[in-house]
PDB file of C-alpha atoms and ligand atoms in Angstrom:
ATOM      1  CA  UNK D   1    -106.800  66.697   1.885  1.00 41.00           C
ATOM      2  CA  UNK D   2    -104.464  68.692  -0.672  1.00 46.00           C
ATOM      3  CA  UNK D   3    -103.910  65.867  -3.320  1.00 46.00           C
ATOM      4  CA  UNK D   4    -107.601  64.887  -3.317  1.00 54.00           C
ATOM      5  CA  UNK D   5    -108.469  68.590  -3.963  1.00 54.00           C
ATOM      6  CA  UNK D   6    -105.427  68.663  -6.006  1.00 63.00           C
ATOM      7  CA  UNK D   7    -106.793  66.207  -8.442  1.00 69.00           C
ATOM      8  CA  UNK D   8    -110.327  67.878  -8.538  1.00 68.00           C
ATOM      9  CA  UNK D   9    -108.903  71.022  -9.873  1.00 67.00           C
ATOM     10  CA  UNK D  10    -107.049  69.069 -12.231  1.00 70.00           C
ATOM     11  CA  UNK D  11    -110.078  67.411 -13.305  1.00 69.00           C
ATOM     12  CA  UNK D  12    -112.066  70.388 -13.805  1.00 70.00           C
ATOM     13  CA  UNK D  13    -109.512  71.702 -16.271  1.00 65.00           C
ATOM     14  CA  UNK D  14    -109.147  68.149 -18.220  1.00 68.00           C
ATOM     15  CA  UNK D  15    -112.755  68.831 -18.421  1.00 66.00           C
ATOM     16  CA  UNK D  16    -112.424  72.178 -19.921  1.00 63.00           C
ATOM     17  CA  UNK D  17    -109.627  70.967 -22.203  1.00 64.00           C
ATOM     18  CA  UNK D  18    -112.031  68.313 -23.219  1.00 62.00           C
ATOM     19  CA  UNK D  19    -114.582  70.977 -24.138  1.00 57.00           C
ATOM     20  CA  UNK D  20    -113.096  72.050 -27.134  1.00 57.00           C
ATOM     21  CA  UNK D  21    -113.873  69.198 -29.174  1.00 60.00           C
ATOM     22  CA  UNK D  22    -117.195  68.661 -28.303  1.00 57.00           C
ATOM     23  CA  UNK D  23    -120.187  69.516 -29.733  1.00 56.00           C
ATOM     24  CA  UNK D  24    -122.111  72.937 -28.848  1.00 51.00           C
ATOM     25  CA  UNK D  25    -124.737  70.499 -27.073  1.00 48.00           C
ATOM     26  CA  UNK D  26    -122.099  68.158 -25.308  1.00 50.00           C
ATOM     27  CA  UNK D  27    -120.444  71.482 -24.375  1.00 43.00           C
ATOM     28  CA  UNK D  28    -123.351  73.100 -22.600  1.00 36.00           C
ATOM     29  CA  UNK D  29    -123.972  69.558 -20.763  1.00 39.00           C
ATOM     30  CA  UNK D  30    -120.638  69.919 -19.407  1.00 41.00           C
ATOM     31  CA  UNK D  31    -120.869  73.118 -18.408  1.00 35.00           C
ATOM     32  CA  UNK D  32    -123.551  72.520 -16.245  1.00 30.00           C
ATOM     33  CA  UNK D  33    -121.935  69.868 -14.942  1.00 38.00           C
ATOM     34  CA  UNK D  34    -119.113  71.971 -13.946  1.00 35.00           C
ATOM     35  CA  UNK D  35    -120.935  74.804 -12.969  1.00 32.00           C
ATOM     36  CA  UNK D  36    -119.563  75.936  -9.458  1.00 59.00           C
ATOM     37  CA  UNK D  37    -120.672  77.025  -6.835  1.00 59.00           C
ATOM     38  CA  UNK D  38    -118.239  79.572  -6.390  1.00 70.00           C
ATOM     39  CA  UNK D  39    -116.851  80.635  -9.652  1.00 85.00           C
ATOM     40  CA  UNK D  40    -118.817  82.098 -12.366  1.00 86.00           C
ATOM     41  CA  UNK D  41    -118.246  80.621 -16.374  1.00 86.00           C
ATOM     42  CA  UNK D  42    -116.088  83.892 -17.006  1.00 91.00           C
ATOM     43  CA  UNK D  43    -113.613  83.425 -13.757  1.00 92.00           C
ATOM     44  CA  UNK D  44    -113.062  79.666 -15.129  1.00 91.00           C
ATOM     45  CA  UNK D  45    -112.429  80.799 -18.261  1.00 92.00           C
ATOM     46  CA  UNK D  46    -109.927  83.320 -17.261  1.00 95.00           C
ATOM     47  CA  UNK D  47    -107.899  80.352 -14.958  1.00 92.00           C
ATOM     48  CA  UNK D  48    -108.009  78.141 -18.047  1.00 90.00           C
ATOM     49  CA  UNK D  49    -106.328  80.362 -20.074  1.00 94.00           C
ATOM     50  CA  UNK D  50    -103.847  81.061 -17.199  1.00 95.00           C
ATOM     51  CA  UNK D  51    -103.198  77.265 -17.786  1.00 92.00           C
ATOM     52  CA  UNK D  52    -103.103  77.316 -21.268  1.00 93.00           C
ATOM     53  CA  UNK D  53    -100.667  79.694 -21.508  1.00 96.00           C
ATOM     54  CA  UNK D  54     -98.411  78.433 -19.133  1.00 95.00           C
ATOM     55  CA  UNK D  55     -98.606  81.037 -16.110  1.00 96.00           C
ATOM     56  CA  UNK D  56     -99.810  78.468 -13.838  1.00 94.00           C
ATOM     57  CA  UNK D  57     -99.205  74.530 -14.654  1.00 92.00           C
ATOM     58  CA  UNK D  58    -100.959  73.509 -11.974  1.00 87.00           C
ATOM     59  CA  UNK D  59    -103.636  74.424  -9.373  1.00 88.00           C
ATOM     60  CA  UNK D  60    -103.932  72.518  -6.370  1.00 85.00           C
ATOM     61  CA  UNK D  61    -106.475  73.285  -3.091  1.00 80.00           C
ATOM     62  CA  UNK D  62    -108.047  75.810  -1.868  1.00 84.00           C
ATOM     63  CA  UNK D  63    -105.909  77.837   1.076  1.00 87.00           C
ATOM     64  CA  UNK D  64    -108.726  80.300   2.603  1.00 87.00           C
ATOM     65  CA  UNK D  65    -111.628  80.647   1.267  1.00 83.00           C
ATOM     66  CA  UNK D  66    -113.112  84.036   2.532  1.00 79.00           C
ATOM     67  CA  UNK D  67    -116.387  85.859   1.593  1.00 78.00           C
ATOM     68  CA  UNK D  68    -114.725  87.860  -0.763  1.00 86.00           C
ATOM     69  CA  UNK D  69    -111.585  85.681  -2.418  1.00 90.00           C
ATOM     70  CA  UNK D  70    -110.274  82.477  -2.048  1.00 90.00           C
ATOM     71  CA  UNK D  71    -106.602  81.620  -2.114  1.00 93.00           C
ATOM     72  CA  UNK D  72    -105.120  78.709  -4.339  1.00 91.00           C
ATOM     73  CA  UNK D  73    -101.933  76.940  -3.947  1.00 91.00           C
ATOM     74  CA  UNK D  74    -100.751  76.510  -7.678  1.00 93.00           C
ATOM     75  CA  UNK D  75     -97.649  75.583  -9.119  1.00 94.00           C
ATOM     76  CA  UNK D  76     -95.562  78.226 -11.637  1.00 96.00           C
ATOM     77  CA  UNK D  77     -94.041  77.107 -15.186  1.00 96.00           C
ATOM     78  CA  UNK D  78     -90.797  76.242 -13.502  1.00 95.00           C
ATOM     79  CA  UNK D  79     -92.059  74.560 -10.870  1.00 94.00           C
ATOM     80  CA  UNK D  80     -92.181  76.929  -8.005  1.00 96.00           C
ATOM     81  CA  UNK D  81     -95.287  77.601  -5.513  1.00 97.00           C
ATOM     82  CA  UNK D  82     -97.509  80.348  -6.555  1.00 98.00           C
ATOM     83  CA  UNK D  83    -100.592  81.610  -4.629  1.00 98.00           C
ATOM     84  CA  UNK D  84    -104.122  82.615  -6.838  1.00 96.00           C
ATOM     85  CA  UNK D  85    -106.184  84.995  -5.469  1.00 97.00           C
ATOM     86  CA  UNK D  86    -109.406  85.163  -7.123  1.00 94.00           C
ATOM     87  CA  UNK D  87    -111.679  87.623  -5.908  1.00 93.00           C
ATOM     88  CA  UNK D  88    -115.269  86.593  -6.453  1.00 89.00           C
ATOM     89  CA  UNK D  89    -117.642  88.815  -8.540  1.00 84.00           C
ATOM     90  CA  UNK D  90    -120.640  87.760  -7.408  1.00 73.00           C
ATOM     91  CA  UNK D  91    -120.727  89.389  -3.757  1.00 68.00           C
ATOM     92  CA  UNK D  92    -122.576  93.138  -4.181  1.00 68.00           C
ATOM     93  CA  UNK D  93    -121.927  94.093  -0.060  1.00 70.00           C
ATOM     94  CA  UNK D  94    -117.824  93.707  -1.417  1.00 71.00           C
ATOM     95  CA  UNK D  95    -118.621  96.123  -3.892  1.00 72.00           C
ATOM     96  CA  UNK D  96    -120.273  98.605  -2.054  1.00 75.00           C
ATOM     97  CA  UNK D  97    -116.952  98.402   0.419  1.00 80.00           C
ATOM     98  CA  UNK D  98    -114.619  98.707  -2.088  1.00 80.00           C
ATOM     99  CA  UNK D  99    -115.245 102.414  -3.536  1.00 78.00           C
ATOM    100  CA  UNK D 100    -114.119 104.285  -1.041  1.00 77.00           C
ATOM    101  CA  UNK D 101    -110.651 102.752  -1.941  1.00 80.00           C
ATOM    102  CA  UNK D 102    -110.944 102.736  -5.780  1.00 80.00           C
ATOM    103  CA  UNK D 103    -112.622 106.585  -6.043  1.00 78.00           C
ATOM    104  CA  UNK D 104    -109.596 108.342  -4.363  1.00 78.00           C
ATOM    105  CA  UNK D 105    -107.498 106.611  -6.440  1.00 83.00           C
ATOM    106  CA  UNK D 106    -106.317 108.446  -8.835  1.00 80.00           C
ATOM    107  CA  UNK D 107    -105.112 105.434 -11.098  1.00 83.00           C
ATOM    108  CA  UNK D 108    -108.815 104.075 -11.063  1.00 79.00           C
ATOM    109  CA  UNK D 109    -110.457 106.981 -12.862  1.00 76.00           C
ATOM    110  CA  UNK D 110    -112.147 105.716 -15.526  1.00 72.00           C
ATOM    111  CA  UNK D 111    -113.149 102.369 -13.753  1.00 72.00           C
ATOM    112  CA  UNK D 112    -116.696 100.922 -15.263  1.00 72.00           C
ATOM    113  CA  UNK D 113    -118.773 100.961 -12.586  1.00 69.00           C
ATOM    114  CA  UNK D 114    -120.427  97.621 -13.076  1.00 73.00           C
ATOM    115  CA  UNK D 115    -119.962  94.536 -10.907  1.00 74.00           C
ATOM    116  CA  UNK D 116    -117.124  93.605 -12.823  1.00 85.00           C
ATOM    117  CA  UNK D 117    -115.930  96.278 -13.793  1.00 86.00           C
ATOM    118  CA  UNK D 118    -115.547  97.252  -9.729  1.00 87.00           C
ATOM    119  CA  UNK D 119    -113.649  93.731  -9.154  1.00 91.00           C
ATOM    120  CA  UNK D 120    -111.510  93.853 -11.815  1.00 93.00           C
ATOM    121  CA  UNK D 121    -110.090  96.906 -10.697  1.00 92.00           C
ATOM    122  CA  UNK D 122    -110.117  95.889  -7.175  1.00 93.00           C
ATOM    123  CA  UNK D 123    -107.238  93.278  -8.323  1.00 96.00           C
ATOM    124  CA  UNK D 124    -105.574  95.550 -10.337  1.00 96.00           C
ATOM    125  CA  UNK D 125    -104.833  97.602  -7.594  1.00 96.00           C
ATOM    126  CA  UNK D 126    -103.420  94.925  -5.444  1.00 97.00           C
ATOM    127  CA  UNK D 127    -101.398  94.067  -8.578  1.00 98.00           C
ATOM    128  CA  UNK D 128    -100.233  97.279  -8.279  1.00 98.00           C
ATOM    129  CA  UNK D 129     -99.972  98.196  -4.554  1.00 98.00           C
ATOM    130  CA  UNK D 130     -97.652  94.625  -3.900  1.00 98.00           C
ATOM    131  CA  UNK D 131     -95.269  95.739  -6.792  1.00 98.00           C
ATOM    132  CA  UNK D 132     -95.019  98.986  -5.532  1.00 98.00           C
ATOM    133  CA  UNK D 133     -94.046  97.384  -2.046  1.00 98.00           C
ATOM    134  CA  UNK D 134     -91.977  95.162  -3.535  1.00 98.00           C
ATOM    135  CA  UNK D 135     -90.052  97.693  -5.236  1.00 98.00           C
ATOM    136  CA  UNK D 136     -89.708 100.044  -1.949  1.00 98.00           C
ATOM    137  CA  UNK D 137     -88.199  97.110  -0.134  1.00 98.00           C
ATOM    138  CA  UNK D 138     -91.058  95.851   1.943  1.00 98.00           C
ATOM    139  CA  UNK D 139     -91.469  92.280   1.970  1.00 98.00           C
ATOM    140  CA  UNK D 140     -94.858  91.414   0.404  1.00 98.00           C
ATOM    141  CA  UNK D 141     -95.170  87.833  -2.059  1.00 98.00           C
ATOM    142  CA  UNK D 142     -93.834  89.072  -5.431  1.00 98.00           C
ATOM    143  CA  UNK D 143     -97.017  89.503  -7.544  1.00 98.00           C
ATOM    144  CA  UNK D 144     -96.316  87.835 -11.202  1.00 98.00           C
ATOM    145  CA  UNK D 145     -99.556  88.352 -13.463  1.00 98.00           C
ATOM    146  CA  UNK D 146    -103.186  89.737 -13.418  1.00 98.00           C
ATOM    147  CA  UNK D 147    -105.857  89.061 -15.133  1.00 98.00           C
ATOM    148  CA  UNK D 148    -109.382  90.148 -14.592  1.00 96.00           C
ATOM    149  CA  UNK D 149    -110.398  88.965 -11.085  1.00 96.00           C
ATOM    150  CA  UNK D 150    -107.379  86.861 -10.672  1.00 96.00           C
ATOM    151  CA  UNK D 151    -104.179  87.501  -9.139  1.00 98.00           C
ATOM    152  CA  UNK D 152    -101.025  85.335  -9.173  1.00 98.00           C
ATOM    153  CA  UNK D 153     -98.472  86.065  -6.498  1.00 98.00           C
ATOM    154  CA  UNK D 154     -95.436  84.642  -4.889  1.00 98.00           C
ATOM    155  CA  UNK D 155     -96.805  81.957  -2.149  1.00 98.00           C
ATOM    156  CA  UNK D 156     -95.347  82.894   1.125  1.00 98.00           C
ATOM    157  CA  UNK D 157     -95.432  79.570   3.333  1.00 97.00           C
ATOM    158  CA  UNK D 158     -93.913  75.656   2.860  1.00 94.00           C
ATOM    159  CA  UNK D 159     -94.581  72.576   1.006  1.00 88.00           C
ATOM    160  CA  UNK D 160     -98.313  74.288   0.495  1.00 90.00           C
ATOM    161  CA  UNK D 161     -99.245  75.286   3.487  1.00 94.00           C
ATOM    162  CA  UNK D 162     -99.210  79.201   4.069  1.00 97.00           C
ATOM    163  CA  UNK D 163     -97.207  80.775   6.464  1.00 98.00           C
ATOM    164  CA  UNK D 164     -98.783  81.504  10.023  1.00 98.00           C
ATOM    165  CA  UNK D 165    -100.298  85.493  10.103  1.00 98.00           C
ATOM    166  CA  UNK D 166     -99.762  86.927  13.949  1.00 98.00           C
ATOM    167  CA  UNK D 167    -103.621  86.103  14.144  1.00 98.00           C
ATOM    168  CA  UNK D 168    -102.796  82.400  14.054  1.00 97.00           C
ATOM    169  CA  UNK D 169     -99.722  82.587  16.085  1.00 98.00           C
ATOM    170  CA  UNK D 170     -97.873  85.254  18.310  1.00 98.00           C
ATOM    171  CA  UNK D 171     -94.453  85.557  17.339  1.00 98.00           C
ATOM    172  CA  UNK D 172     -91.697  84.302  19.823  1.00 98.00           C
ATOM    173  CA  UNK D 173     -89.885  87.696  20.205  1.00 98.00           C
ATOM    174  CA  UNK D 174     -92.718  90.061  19.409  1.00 98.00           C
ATOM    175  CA  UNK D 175     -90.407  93.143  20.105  1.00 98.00           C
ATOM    176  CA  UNK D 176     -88.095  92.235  16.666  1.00 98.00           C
ATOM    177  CA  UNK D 177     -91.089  91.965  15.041  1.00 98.00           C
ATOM    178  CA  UNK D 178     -93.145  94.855  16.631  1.00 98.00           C
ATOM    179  CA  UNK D 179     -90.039  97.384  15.128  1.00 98.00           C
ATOM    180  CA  UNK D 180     -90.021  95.573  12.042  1.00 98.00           C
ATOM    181  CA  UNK D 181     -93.520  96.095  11.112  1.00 98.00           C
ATOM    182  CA  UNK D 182     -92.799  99.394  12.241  1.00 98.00           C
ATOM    183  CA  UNK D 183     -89.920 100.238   9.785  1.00 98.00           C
ATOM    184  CA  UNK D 184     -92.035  98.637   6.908  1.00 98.00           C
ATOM    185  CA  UNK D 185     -94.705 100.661   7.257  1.00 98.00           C
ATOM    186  CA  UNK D 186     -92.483 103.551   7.233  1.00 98.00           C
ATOM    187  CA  UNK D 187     -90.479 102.466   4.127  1.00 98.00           C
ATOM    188  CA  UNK D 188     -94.313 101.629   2.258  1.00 98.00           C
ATOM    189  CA  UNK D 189     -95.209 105.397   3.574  1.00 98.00           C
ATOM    190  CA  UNK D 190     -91.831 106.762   2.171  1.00 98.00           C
ATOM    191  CA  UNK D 191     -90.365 104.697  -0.578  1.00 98.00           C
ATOM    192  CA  UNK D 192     -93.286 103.100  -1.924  1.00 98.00           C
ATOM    193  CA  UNK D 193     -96.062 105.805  -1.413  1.00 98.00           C
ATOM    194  CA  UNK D 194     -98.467 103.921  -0.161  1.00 98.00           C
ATOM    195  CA  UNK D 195    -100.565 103.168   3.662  1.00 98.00           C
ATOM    196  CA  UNK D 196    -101.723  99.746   4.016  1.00 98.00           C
ATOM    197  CA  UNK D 197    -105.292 100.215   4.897  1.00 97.00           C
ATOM    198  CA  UNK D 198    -106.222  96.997   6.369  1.00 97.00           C
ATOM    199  CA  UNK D 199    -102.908  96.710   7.974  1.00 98.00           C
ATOM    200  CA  UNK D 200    -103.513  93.841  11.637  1.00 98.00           C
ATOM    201  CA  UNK D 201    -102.588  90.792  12.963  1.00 98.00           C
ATOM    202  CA  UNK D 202    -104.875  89.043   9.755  1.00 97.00           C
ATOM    203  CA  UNK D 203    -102.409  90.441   7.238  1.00 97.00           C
ATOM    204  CA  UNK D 204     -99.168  90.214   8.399  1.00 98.00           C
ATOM    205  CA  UNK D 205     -97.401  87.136   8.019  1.00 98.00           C
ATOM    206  CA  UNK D 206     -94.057  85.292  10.342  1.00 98.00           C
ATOM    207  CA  UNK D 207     -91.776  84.087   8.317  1.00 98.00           C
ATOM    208  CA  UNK D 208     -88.761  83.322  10.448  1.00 97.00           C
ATOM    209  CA  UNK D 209     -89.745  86.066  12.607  1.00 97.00           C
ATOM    210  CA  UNK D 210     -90.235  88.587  10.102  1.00 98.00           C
ATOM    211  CA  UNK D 211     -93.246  89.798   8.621  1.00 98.00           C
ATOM    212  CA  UNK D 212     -94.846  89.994   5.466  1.00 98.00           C
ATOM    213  CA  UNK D 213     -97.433  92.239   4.539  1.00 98.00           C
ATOM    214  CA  UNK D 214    -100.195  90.539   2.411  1.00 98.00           C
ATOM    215  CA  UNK D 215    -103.597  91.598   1.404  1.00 97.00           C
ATOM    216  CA  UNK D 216    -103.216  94.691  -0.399  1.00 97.00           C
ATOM    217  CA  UNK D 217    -105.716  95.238  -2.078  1.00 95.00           C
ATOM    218  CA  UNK D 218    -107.182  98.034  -0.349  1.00 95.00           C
ATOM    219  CA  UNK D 219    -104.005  99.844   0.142  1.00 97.00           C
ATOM    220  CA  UNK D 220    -103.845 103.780  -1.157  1.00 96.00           C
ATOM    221  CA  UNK D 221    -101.753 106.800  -2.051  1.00 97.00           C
ATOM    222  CA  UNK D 222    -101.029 109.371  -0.148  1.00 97.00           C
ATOM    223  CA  UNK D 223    -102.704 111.554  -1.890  1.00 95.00           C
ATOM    224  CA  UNK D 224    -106.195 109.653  -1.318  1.00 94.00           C
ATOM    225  CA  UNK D 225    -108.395 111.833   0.800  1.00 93.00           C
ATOM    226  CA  UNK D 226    -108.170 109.436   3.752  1.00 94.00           C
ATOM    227  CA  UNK D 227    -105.105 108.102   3.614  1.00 96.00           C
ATOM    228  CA  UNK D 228    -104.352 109.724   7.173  1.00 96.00           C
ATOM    229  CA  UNK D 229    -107.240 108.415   8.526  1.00 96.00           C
ATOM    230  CA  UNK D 230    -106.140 104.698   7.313  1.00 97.00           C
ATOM    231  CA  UNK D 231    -102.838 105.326   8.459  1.00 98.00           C
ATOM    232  CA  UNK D 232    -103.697 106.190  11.432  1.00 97.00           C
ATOM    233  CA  UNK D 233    -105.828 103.147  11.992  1.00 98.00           C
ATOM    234  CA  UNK D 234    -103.205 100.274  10.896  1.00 98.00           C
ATOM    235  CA  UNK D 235    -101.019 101.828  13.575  1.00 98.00           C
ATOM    236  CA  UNK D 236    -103.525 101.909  16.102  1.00 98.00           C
ATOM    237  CA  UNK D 237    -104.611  97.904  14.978  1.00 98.00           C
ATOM    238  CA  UNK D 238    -100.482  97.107  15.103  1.00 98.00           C
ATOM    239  CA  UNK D 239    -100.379  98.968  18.442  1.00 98.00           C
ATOM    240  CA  UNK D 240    -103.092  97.305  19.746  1.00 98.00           C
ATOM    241  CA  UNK D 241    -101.982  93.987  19.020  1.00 98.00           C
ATOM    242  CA  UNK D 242     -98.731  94.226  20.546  1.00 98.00           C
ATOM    243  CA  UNK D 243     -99.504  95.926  23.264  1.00 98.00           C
ATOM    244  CA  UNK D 244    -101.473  93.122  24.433  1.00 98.00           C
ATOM    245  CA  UNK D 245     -98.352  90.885  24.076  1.00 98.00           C
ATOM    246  CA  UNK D 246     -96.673  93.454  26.459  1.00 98.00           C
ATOM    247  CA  UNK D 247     -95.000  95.273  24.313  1.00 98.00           C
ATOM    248  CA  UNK D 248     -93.901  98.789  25.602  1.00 98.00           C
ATOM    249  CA  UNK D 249     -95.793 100.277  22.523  1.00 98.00           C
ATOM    250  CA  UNK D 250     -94.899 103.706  21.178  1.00 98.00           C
ATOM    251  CA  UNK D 251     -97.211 106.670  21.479  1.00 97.00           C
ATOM    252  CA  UNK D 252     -99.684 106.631  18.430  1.00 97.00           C
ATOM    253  CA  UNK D 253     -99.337 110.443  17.817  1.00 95.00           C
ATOM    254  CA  UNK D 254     -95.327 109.920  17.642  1.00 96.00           C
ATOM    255  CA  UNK D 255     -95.620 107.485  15.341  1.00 97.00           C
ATOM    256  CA  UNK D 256     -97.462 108.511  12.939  1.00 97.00           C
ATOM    257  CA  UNK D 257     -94.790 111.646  12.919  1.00 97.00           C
ATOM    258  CA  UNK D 258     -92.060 108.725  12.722  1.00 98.00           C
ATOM    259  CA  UNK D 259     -93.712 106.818   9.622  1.00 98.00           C
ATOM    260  CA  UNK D 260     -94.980 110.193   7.873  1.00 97.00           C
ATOM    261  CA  UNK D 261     -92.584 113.006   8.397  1.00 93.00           C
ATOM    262  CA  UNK D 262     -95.631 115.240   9.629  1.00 90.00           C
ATOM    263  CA  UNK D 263     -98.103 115.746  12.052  1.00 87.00           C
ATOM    264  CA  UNK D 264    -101.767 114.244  11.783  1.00 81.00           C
ATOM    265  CA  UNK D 265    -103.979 116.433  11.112  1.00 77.00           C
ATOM    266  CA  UNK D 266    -107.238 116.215  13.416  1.00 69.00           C
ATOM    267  CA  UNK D 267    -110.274 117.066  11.886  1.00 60.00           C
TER     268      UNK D 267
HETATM  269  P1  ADP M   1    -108.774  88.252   2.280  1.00 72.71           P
HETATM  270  O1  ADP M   1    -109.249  89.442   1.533  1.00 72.71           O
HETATM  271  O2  ADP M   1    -109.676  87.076   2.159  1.00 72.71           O
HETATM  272  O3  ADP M   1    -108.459  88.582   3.717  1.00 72.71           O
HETATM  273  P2  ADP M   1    -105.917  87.717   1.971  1.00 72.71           P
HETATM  274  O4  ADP M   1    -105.078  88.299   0.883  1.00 72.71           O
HETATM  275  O5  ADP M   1    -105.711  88.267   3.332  1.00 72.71           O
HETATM  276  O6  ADP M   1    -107.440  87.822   1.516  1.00 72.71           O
HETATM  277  O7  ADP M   1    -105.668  86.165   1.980  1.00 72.71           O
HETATM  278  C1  ADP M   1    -106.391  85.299   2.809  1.00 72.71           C
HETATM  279  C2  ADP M   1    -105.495  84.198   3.347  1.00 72.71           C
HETATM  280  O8  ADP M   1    -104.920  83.467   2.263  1.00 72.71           O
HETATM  281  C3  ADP M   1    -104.303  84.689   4.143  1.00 72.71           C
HETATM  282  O9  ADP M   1    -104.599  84.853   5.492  1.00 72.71           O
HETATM  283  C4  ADP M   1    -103.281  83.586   3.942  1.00 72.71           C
HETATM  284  O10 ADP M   1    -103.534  82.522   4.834  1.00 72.71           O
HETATM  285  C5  ADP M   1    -103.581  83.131   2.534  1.00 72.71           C
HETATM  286  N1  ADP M   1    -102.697  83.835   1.564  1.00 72.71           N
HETATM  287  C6  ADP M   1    -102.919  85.014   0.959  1.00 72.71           C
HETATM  288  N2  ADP M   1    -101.913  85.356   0.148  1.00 72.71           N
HETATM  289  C7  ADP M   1    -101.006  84.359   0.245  1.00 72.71           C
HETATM  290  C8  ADP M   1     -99.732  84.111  -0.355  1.00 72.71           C
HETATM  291  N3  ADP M   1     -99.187  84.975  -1.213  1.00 72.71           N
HETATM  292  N4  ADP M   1     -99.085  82.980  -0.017  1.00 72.71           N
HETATM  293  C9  ADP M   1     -99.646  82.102   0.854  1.00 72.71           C
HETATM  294  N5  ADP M   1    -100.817  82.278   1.438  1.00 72.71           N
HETATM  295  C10 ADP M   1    -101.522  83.379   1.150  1.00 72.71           C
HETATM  296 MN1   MN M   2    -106.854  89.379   4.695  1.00 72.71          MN
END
């Protein structure tokens, strides 16, 4: 239940608000109290200052909840639905997945290369990759702020509840949106420099029957080292997908030509 969770959050940062005039030794109680499961001391301290400073008024429930993030429903200054990712620091596997994607990079140079350290960037660079799509005219949720491990974006979906991905539900006239995915991954290739990288039916939204790319945290330059490779793979998931919706799918070879301008070069 939404309000129920709703209320928890709110709770938790009453509690926190609470904490500043107690004693060290009421404090520390508290803390333990409030110790969750999920979220180290630091990620809580980095949402109450979100709250304190006005980015987010409110938090509500929990959207997904996935190995590596969980999503929030949370509600902006003015009122408006806002989605929080917070990626979660305490998985090492993640970690170990995520350098390919952050050593290419030429933005991530000097990244510390403790557990952090490797998160924090991680959600930088979705920061990053969604306001580059944004600005190249792809329709991604509008990221707003960063900070540390925690991302605020625009929520894509109604009254709370998140828009359906094609995983959840096949679109009613999959051709429209088979050649609109098709044209956004072009225009992120062209005009905003960037492949995907994790690019399937998980991470592309329906919103009246047209999609939005989310998840982009993994998404690279074209200049990264493999970023052939990963295009080459998001067409082939996208392919895939409608294909088995019956989709007269185009060759992958020509497409990748279509989205990059030049052949792929087969190693
Ligand atoms: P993960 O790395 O866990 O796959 P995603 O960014 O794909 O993270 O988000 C997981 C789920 O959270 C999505 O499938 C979607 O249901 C929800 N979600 C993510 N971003 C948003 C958003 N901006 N608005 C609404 N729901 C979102
Ligand atoms: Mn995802």
């Amino acid at each position: 239940m939404r309000v129920e969770i709703g209320q928890k959050a709110q709770m938790r940062v009453e509690r926190k608000q609470r904490q500043h005039e107690m004693t060290r030794q009421e404090r520390r109680e508290e803390q333990y109290q409030a110790l969750e499961e999920v979220f180290d001391r630091a990620t809580l301290m980095t949402l109450y200052q979100l709250l304190s400073r006005g980015v987010l008024r409110r938090v509500y429930g929990v959207v997904r909840a996935g190995k590596e993030s969980r999503v929030y429903h949370a509600e902006g200054p003015k009122g408006d639905d806002l989605a929080v990712k917070i990626f979660l620091t305490t998985s090492s596997e993640f970690r170990r997945g995520m350098l390919p994607y952050i050593q290419g990079d030429t933005r991530f140079k000097a990244v510390r290369r403790d557990s952090k350290g490797i998160v924090y960037a991680w959600a930088q660079k979705e920061f990053k990759n969604l306001e580059k799509a944004a600005l190249a005219g792809v329709r991604v949720p509008k990221p707003v702020i960063v900070e540390k491990n925690i991302l605020v974006m625009e929520f894509i979906g109604e009254d709370g509840s998140p828009a359906v991905t094609l995983k959840e539900e096949t679109p009613r006239n999959p051709v429209t949106m088979y050649k609109s995915i098709l044209t956004d991954v072009q225009r992120l290739y062209r005009k905003g420099g960037l492949v995907h990288g994790d690019l399937s039916e998980y991470n592309i939204m329906n919103v009246n029957g047209r999609p939005v790319f989310i998840d982009m945290s993994q998404s690279v330059l074209l200049d990264h080292p493999r970023a052939d490779e990963f295009l080459e793979r998001d067409l082939g998931n996208v392919n895939r997908y409608f294909f088995k919706l019956g989709v007269n799918v185009r060759e992958l070879d020509s497409l990748f030509r279509w989205v990059t301008g030049h052949e792929r070069e087969h190693p």
